[in-house]
Coordinates of C-alpha atoms in Angstrom, one line a residue:
M29 CA -18.4 -11.9 -13.0
P30 CA -18.6 -15.1 -15.1
V31 CA -16.2 -15.8 -17.9
T32 CA -17.8 -15.7 -21.3
S33 CA -17.9 -19.2 -22.8
K34 CA -16.2 -19.4 -26.2
T35 CA -14.6 -22.0 -28.4
I36 CA -10.9 -21.7 -29.4
D37 CA -8.5 -24.0 -31.1
F38 CA -4.9 -24.3 -29.8
A39 CA -2.4 -27.0 -30.7
G40 CA -5.0 -29.0 -32.5
K41 CA -7.4 -29.2 -29.6
N42 CA -10.9 -27.7 -29.5
L43 CA -11.4 -26.0 -26.2
V44 CA -14.7 -24.7 -25.0
S45 CA -14.2 -21.8 -22.5
C46 CA -11.6 -23.4 -20.3
G47 CA -12.7 -26.8 -21.5
C48 CA -12.3 -29.4 -24.2
S49 CA -13.5 -33.0 -24.8
S50 CA -10.1 -34.7 -25.0
N51 CA -7.8 -35.9 -22.2
A52 CA -6.3 -32.4 -22.1
S53 CA -9.8 -31.1 -21.4
F54 CA -10.5 -28.1 -19.2
D55 CA -13.7 -28.0 -17.3
R56 CA -16.0 -25.2 -17.9
Y57 CA -15.1 -22.5 -15.4
T58 CA -17.3 -19.8 -14.0
V59 CA -16.4 -17.5 -11.2
R60 CA -19.0 -18.3 -8.5
N61 CA -19.7 -17.6 -4.9
H62 CA -19.0 -20.6 -2.8
A63 CA -21.3 -21.6 0.0
K64 CA -19.7 -21.7 3.5
V65 CA -19.3 -25.4 4.2
K66 CA -17.5 -27.5 6.7
G67 CA -14.3 -28.7 5.0
W68 CA -11.4 -30.5 6.6
G69 CA -12.4 -29.6 10.1
S70 CA -11.0 -30.3 13.5
D71 CA -13.8 -32.6 14.7
H72 CA -12.5 -35.6 12.9
G73 CA -11.2 -38.5 15.0
A74 CA -8.0 -40.4 14.4
R75 CA -8.0 -43.1 11.8
K76 CA -7.8 -46.6 13.1
S77 CA -4.6 -48.5 12.7
V78 CA -4.1 -49.8 9.2
C79 CA -1.8 -52.6 8.2
C80 CA -0.5 -53.1 4.7
K81 CA 1.7 -55.9 3.5
R82 CA 4.8 -54.8 1.7
R83 CA 6.8 -57.8 0.4
N84 CA 7.7 -59.9 3.5
T85 CA 7.4 -57.2 6.1
Q86 CA 4.4 -55.6 7.8
C87 CA 4.2 -51.8 7.6
R88 CA 2.0 -50.5 10.4
V89 CA 0.5 -47.1 10.4
S90 CA -0.7 -46.6 14.0
S91 CA -3.6 -44.2 14.8
M92 CA -2.6 -41.9 12.0
K93 CA -4.7 -38.8 12.0
I94 CA -5.9 -38.2 8.4
A95 CA -8.6 -35.6 8.2
E96 CA -11.9 -37.0 6.9
P97 CA -13.5 -34.6 4.5
T98 CA -17.1 -33.8 5.4
L99 CA -19.8 -31.4 4.1
N100 CA -22.3 -30.5 6.8
G101 CA -21.6 -33.9 8.4
R102 CA -21.8 -35.8 5.2
T103 CA -18.9 -37.6 3.4
I104 CA -17.2 -36.2 0.4
A105 CA -19.4 -38.3 -1.9
G106 CA -22.1 -35.7 -1.4
L107 CA -19.9 -32.8 -2.4
T108 CA -21.7 -30.5 -4.8
T109 CA -20.7 -27.0 -3.6
G110 CA -17.5 -25.1 -3.0
L111 CA -15.0 -25.4 -0.2
D112 CA -14.3 -23.0 2.6
L113 CA -10.8 -21.7 2.9
K114 CA -11.2 -20.9 6.6
S115 CA -11.7 -24.6 7.4
Y116 CA -8.2 -25.4 6.3
S117 CA -6.5 -23.1 8.8
E118 CA -8.4 -24.8 11.6
S119 CA -7.0 -28.2 10.8
P120 CA -3.6 -27.7 9.1
V121 CA -2.3 -30.5 6.9
S122 CA 1.5 -31.1 6.7
P123 CA 3.3 -32.6 3.8
A124 CA 5.0 -35.1 6.1
R125 CA 1.6 -36.4 7.3
L126 CA 0.3 -36.4 3.7
F127 CA 3.1 -38.7 2.5
E128 CA 3.4 -40.9 5.6
V129 CA 1.5 -43.8 4.1
V130 CA 4.0 -43.8 1.2
A131 CA 7.1 -42.9 3.1
D132 CA 8.9 -46.2 2.4
D133 CA 8.1 -45.8 -1.3
L134 CA 9.6 -42.3 -1.3
L135 CA 12.8 -43.6 0.4
T136 CA 13.2 -46.2 -2.3
L137 CA 12.6 -43.6 -4.9
N138 CA 15.4 -41.3 -3.5
K139 CA 17.9 -44.2 -3.5
N140 CA 17.0 -45.2 -7.1
L141 CA 17.2 -41.7 -8.4
Q142 CA 20.8 -41.4 -7.3
S143 CA 21.7 -44.5 -9.2
I144 CA 19.8 -43.8 -12.5
V145 CA 20.0 -40.1 -12.9
G146 CA 23.6 -40.0 -14.0
A147 CA 26.1 -42.1 -12.0
E148 CA 28.2 -42.2 -15.2
N149 CA 28.6 -38.4 -15.2
P150 CA 29.5 -36.7 -11.9
V151 CA 29.1 -33.2 -13.2
L152 CA 25.5 -33.9 -14.4
M153 CA 24.7 -35.8 -11.2
S154 CA 26.0 -32.8 -9.1
A155 CA 23.8 -30.5 -11.1
A156 CA 20.7 -32.6 -10.7
E157 CA 21.5 -33.1 -7.0
Q158 CA 21.4 -29.3 -6.6
I159 CA 17.7 -29.5 -7.4
F160 CA 17.0 -32.8 -5.6
S161 CA 18.4 -31.4 -2.4
A162 CA 16.7 -28.0 -2.6
G163 CA 13.9 -28.9 -0.3
G164 CA 11.3 -30.3 -2.8
K165 CA 8.5 -32.3 -1.3
R166 CA 8.5 -35.0 -4.0
M167 CA 4.8 -34.3 -4.5
R168 CA 4.6 -35.7 -8.0
P169 CA 6.1 -39.2 -7.3
A170 CA 4.1 -39.2 -4.0
L171 CA 0.9 -38.8 -6.1
V172 CA 2.0 -41.6 -8.3
F173 CA 2.4 -43.9 -5.2
L174 CA -0.8 -42.7 -3.6
V175 CA -2.9 -43.3 -6.8
S176 CA -1.1 -46.5 -7.5
R177 CA -2.0 -47.9 -4.1
A178 CA -5.5 -46.5 -4.1
T179 CA -6.4 -47.9 -7.5
A180 CA -4.5 -51.2 -6.7
E181 CA -7.0 -51.9 -4.0
L182 CA -9.8 -51.9 -6.6
L183 CA -8.1 -54.9 -8.2
G184 CA -6.9 -56.6 -5.1
L185 CA -3.2 -55.9 -5.7
K186 CA -1.1 -56.1 -2.5
E187 CA 2.1 -54.5 -3.7
L188 CA 3.2 -52.0 -6.3
T189 CA 4.8 -53.2 -9.5
V190 CA 8.2 -52.4 -10.8
K191 CA 6.5 -50.2 -13.4
H192 CA 4.7 -48.2 -10.8
R193 CA 8.0 -47.4 -9.2
R194 CA 9.8 -46.7 -12.4
L195 CA 6.9 -44.3 -13.4
A196 CA 7.4 -42.3 -10.2
E197 CA 11.2 -42.0 -10.9
I198 CA 10.5 -40.9 -14.5
I199 CA 8.1 -38.3 -13.4
E200 CA 10.5 -36.9 -10.9
M201 CA 13.3 -36.8 -13.5
I202 CA 11.1 -35.0 -16.0
H203 CA 10.0 -32.5 -13.3
T204 CA 13.6 -31.9 -12.3
A205 CA 14.7 -31.4 -15.9
S206 CA 11.9 -28.8 -16.4
L207 CA 12.9 -26.9 -13.3
I208 CA 16.5 -26.7 -14.4
H209 CA 15.4 -25.3 -17.8
D210 CA 12.8 -23.0 -16.3
D211 CA 15.4 -21.4 -14.1
V212 CA 17.6 -20.8 -17.2
L213 CA 14.8 -19.3 -19.2
D214 CA 13.6 -17.1 -16.3
E215 CA 17.1 -16.1 -15.3
S216 CA 16.3 -17.1 -11.8
D217 CA 19.1 -17.0 -9.3
L218 CA 17.3 -18.9 -6.5
R219 CA 15.0 -21.8 -6.1
R220 CA 13.6 -22.6 -2.7
G221 CA 16.2 -20.3 -1.2
K222 CA 19.1 -22.1 -2.9
K223 CA 21.2 -21.1 -5.8
T224 CA 19.9 -22.5 -9.1
V225 CA 21.9 -25.0 -11.2
H226 CA 23.0 -22.4 -13.8
Q227 CA 24.2 -20.1 -11.0
M228 CA 26.3 -23.0 -9.5
F229 CA 27.6 -24.6 -12.7
G230 CA 26.9 -22.2 -15.5
T231 CA 24.2 -22.0 -18.2
R232 CA 25.8 -24.6 -20.5
V233 CA 26.0 -27.3 -17.8
A234 CA 22.4 -26.4 -16.7
V235 CA 21.0 -26.8 -20.2
L236 CA 22.9 -30.1 -20.7
A237 CA 21.9 -31.4 -17.4
G238 CA 18.2 -30.7 -18.2
D239 CA 18.6 -32.3 -21.6
F240 CA 20.3 -35.3 -20.2
M241 CA 17.5 -35.9 -17.7
F242 CA 14.8 -35.5 -20.3
A243 CA 16.7 -38.1 -22.5
Q244 CA 17.3 -40.4 -19.5
S245 CA 13.7 -40.3 -18.5
S246 CA 12.6 -41.0 -22.1
W247 CA 14.8 -44.1 -22.3
Y248 CA 13.3 -45.5 -19.1
L249 CA 9.9 -44.5 -20.4
A250 CA 10.4 -46.5 -23.6
N251 CA 11.4 -49.5 -21.5
L252 CA 8.1 -49.5 -19.7
E253 CA 6.7 -51.0 -22.9
N254 CA 3.2 -49.6 -22.4
I255 CA 2.2 -47.6 -25.5
E256 CA -0.6 -45.7 -23.7
V257 CA 1.7 -44.5 -20.9
I258 CA 4.5 -43.7 -23.4
K259 CA 2.2 -41.5 -25.4
L260 CA 0.8 -39.9 -22.2
I261 CA 4.2 -38.9 -20.8
S262 CA 5.7 -38.0 -24.2
Q263 CA 2.9 -35.5 -24.6
V264 CA 3.9 -33.9 -21.3
I265 CA 7.4 -33.0 -22.6
K266 CA 5.8 -31.5 -25.7
D267 CA 3.4 -29.5 -23.4
F268 CA 6.3 -28.1 -21.5
A269 CA 7.7 -26.5 -24.6
S270 CA 4.2 -25.3 -25.7
G271 CA 3.7 -23.7 -22.3
E272 CA 7.0 -21.8 -22.5
I273 CA 6.3 -20.6 -26.0
K274 CA 2.8 -19.5 -25.0
Q275 CA 4.2 -17.6 -22.0
A276 CA 7.0 -16.0 -23.9
S277 CA 4.6 -14.8 -26.6
S278 CA 2.2 -13.1 -24.2
L279 CA 4.6 -11.2 -21.8
F280 CA 3.1 -7.8 -20.8
D281 CA 0.0 -8.5 -22.9
C282 CA -2.9 -7.0 -20.9
D283 CA -5.4 -8.5 -23.3
V284 CA -4.5 -12.1 -22.2
Q285 CA -7.7 -14.0 -21.3
L286 CA -8.3 -16.4 -18.4
D287 CA -8.8 -19.4 -20.7
E288 CA -5.3 -18.7 -22.2
Y289 CA -3.8 -18.5 -18.7
L290 CA -5.4 -21.9 -17.9
I291 CA -4.2 -23.5 -21.0
K292 CA -0.6 -22.3 -20.3
S293 CA -0.9 -23.4 -16.7
Y294 CA -2.1 -26.8 -17.9
Y295 CA 0.9 -27.1 -20.2
K296 CA 3.5 -26.0 -17.7
T297 CA 2.1 -27.6 -14.5
A298 CA -1.0 -29.7 -14.6
S299 CA -0.1 -31.8 -17.6
L300 CA 2.6 -33.7 -15.8
I301 CA 0.5 -34.2 -12.7
A302 CA -2.4 -35.5 -14.7
A303 CA -0.2 -37.8 -16.7
S304 CA 1.3 -39.1 -13.4
T305 CA -2.0 -39.9 -11.8
K306 CA -3.5 -41.5 -14.9
G307 CA -0.3 -43.5 -15.6
A308 CA -0.4 -44.9 -12.1
A309 CA -4.0 -46.0 -12.5
I310 CA -3.1 -47.7 -15.8
F311 CA -0.3 -49.7 -14.3
S312 CA -2.7 -50.8 -11.5
G313 CA -4.9 -52.3 -14.2
A314 CA -7.8 -49.8 -13.6
D315 CA -10.5 -49.6 -16.2
G316 CA -10.6 -46.6 -18.6
S317 CA -13.2 -44.7 -16.6
T318 CA -11.2 -44.9 -13.4
A319 CA -8.0 -44.0 -15.2
Q320 CA -9.7 -40.9 -16.7
K321 CA -11.0 -39.9 -13.3
M322 CA -7.5 -40.0 -12.0
Y323 CA -6.4 -37.9 -14.9
E324 CA -9.1 -35.3 -14.0
Y325 CA -8.0 -35.4 -10.4
G326 CA -4.4 -34.7 -11.4
K327 CA -5.3 -32.0 -13.9
N328 CA -7.5 -30.0 -11.6
L329 CA -5.2 -30.4 -8.6
G330 CA -2.4 -29.2 -10.8
L331 CA -4.4 -26.1 -12.0
S332 CA -5.4 -25.4 -8.4
F333 CA -1.7 -25.6 -7.3
Q334 CA -0.6 -23.2 -10.1
V335 CA -3.3 -20.6 -9.2
V336 CA -2.3 -20.9 -5.5
D337 CA 1.4 -20.4 -6.4
D338 CA 0.4 -17.3 -8.5
I339 CA -1.5 -15.9 -5.5
L340 CA 1.4 -16.5 -3.2
D341 CA 3.7 -14.5 -5.5
F342 CA 1.7 -11.5 -4.4
T343 CA 1.0 -12.3 -0.8
Q344 CA 4.1 -13.9 0.6
S345 CA 7.5 -12.4 1.4
A346 CA 10.7 -13.1 -0.5
E347 CA 11.9 -15.2 2.5
Q348 CA 8.8 -17.4 2.3
L349 CA 8.9 -17.7 -1.5
G350 CA 12.6 -18.4 -1.7
K351 CA 12.7 -15.7 -4.5
P352 CA 11.7 -12.0 -4.8
A353 CA 8.0 -11.4 -4.4
G354 CA 6.1 -10.3 -7.6
T355 CA 8.7 -12.0 -9.8
D356 CA 6.2 -13.1 -12.4
L357 CA 4.6 -9.7 -12.8
A358 CA 8.0 -8.0 -13.0
K359 CA 8.9 -10.2 -15.9
G360 CA 5.5 -9.6 -17.7
N361 CA 4.0 -13.0 -16.9
L362 CA 0.4 -12.0 -16.2
T363 CA -1.3 -14.6 -13.9
A364 CA -4.8 -15.0 -12.6
P365 CA -4.7 -12.3 -9.9
V366 CA -3.5 -9.8 -12.5
I367 CA -6.0 -10.9 -15.1
F368 CA -8.9 -10.4 -12.7
A369 CA -7.6 -7.1 -11.4
L370 CA -7.2 -5.7 -15.0
E371 CA -11.0 -6.1 -15.4
K372 CA -11.6 -3.5 -12.7
E373 CA -8.6 -1.1 -12.8
P374 CA -7.6 0.6 -16.1
K375 CA -4.6 2.2 -14.4
L376 CA -3.0 -1.2 -13.9
R377 CA -3.0 -1.7 -17.7
D378 CA -1.1 1.6 -18.1
I379 CA 1.5 0.6 -15.6
I380 CA 2.1 -2.9 -17.0
E381 CA 2.3 -1.6 -20.6
T382 CA 5.3 0.6 -19.5
E383 CA 7.0 -2.7 -18.5
F384 CA 7.7 -1.0 -15.1
S385 CA 10.1 1.4 -16.5
E386 CA 9.4 4.0 -13.7
D387 CA 10.7 3.7 -10.2
G388 CA 8.1 2.3 -7.8
S389 CA 5.7 1.2 -10.6
L390 CA 6.0 -2.5 -9.8
D391 CA 5.1 -1.9 -6.2
E392 CA 2.1 0.2 -7.3
A393 CA 0.9 -2.5 -9.6
I394 CA 1.1 -5.1 -6.8
K395 CA -1.0 -2.9 -4.6
L396 CA -3.6 -2.4 -7.3
V397 CA -3.8 -6.2 -7.8
K398 CA -4.5 -6.6 -4.1
S399 CA -6.9 -3.7 -3.8
C400 CA -9.0 -4.6 -6.9
G401 CA -10.1 -8.0 -5.7
G402 CA -7.6 -9.9 -7.9
I403 CA -6.5 -12.1 -5.1
E404 CA -10.0 -13.0 -3.9
R405 CA -11.2 -13.9 -7.4
A406 CA -8.1 -16.1 -7.9
Q407 CA -8.9 -17.8 -4.6
E408 CA -12.3 -18.7 -6.0
L409 CA -10.7 -20.1 -9.1
A410 CA -8.3 -22.3 -7.0
K411 CA -11.3 -23.5 -5.0
E412 CA -13.3 -24.2 -8.2
K413 CA -10.5 -26.5 -9.4
A414 CA -10.1 -28.1 -6.0
D415 CA -13.8 -29.0 -6.0
L416 CA -13.4 -30.8 -9.3
A417 CA -10.3 -32.7 -8.1
I418 CA -12.2 -33.9 -5.0
Q419 CA -15.2 -35.1 -7.0
S420 CA -12.9 -37.2 -9.3
L421 CA -11.9 -39.3 -6.3
Q422 CA -15.4 -40.7 -5.6
C423 CA -14.7 -43.7 -7.8
L424 CA -12.0 -44.9 -5.3
P425 CA -12.7 -47.1 -2.3
Q426 CA -12.2 -45.5 1.1
S427 CA -8.6 -46.0 2.3
V428 CA -5.7 -44.1 3.8
F429 CA -4.4 -43.6 0.3
R430 CA -7.6 -41.9 -1.0
L431 CA -7.8 -39.8 2.2
A432 CA -4.2 -38.7 1.6
L433 CA -5.2 -37.7 -2.0
E434 CA -8.1 -35.7 -0.6
D435 CA -5.8 -34.1 2.0
M436 CA -3.5 -33.1 -0.8
V437 CA -6.3 -30.8 -2.1
A438 CA -6.8 -29.5 1.5
Y439 CA -3.0 -28.8 1.9
N440 CA -2.9 -26.8 -1.3
L441 CA -5.8 -24.5 -0.3
Q442 CA -4.5 -24.3 3.2
R443 CA -1.5 -22.3 1.7
I444 CA -3.9 -19.4 1.0
A445 CA -6.3 -19.8 3.9

């Protein structure tokens, strides 16, 4: 069932359906049936050895298998239809392989974070380290490095600049600060199976640690002395707050619309990823069109990631999630699977509006979401955004870095394959 197109105004931005014309634009979304296509399949051969000069040393990536995206035997440049989830389970993509081509960059990042996050204050450093060591994949800085190197090839740059590296560090600090604050607001006891910062050090230290990291990242951001990137990243911090306010004001609201969910998801998740990828392209000296394509890639990848996370909240166990299953629904945060299920099952509305006051009502609601097609329609939404992310990469030359960016999309959809 297609989403009705309508224009709304939020935070000064005119949005059409799930779309708008500014950098924060959302592409028009309609739920559609995706043709069965060959995605990241198992018939792709190993990539040939690639050499890249990094300062005075040679970094050699030997026979690294990076899945070549194809569509009925054609390259991704011809992609016009949807992606098939089944193809991802046939050729699984691991985060370790995704980031192999920027492994040295990530090692440098980890060392630098320890020195810039708060060496002056051991308590705050310990609080931040609780998040840094909680098993995160460093996806956002990895995306900065991948886009930096992919766009640098357009201009013949052989090495990343200091600003590229500082941008990756700033992005990870901002992300970490947002996680610390999110856990306080959500009263979460666990993150990735480990105790949250406020559980370890108390709410006061957690709030101060998050504030400190936002402030520290802002100081380093100002020192980049690039007004376009400063505006871009500053908007992200504003978006975080807007997203939290929007979420808090719509808890247990069964009338919430899909476009509102996507705006909130953009603010809370996709905004940072989009700013990361566009900022990386800007520091490579890419033209405005390419930088905007990298923004679109990050935005749609971020939206797809959020939808997948929201699906997993219903389909994975507490052990897999590192937190209790159905946590968002229990707290009244209605995500894509619930929004879709509400269209078909009036009983679900009745249960949610009681705020799960009766024993067993949460489990019943979860079952209804699963049985009413909410999961399947959310999967279509995740694939829709994945399609758009892939199409945005067509402006880049073929390289191991572009292929890793494509595989990032595959990895995300693989989680629900």
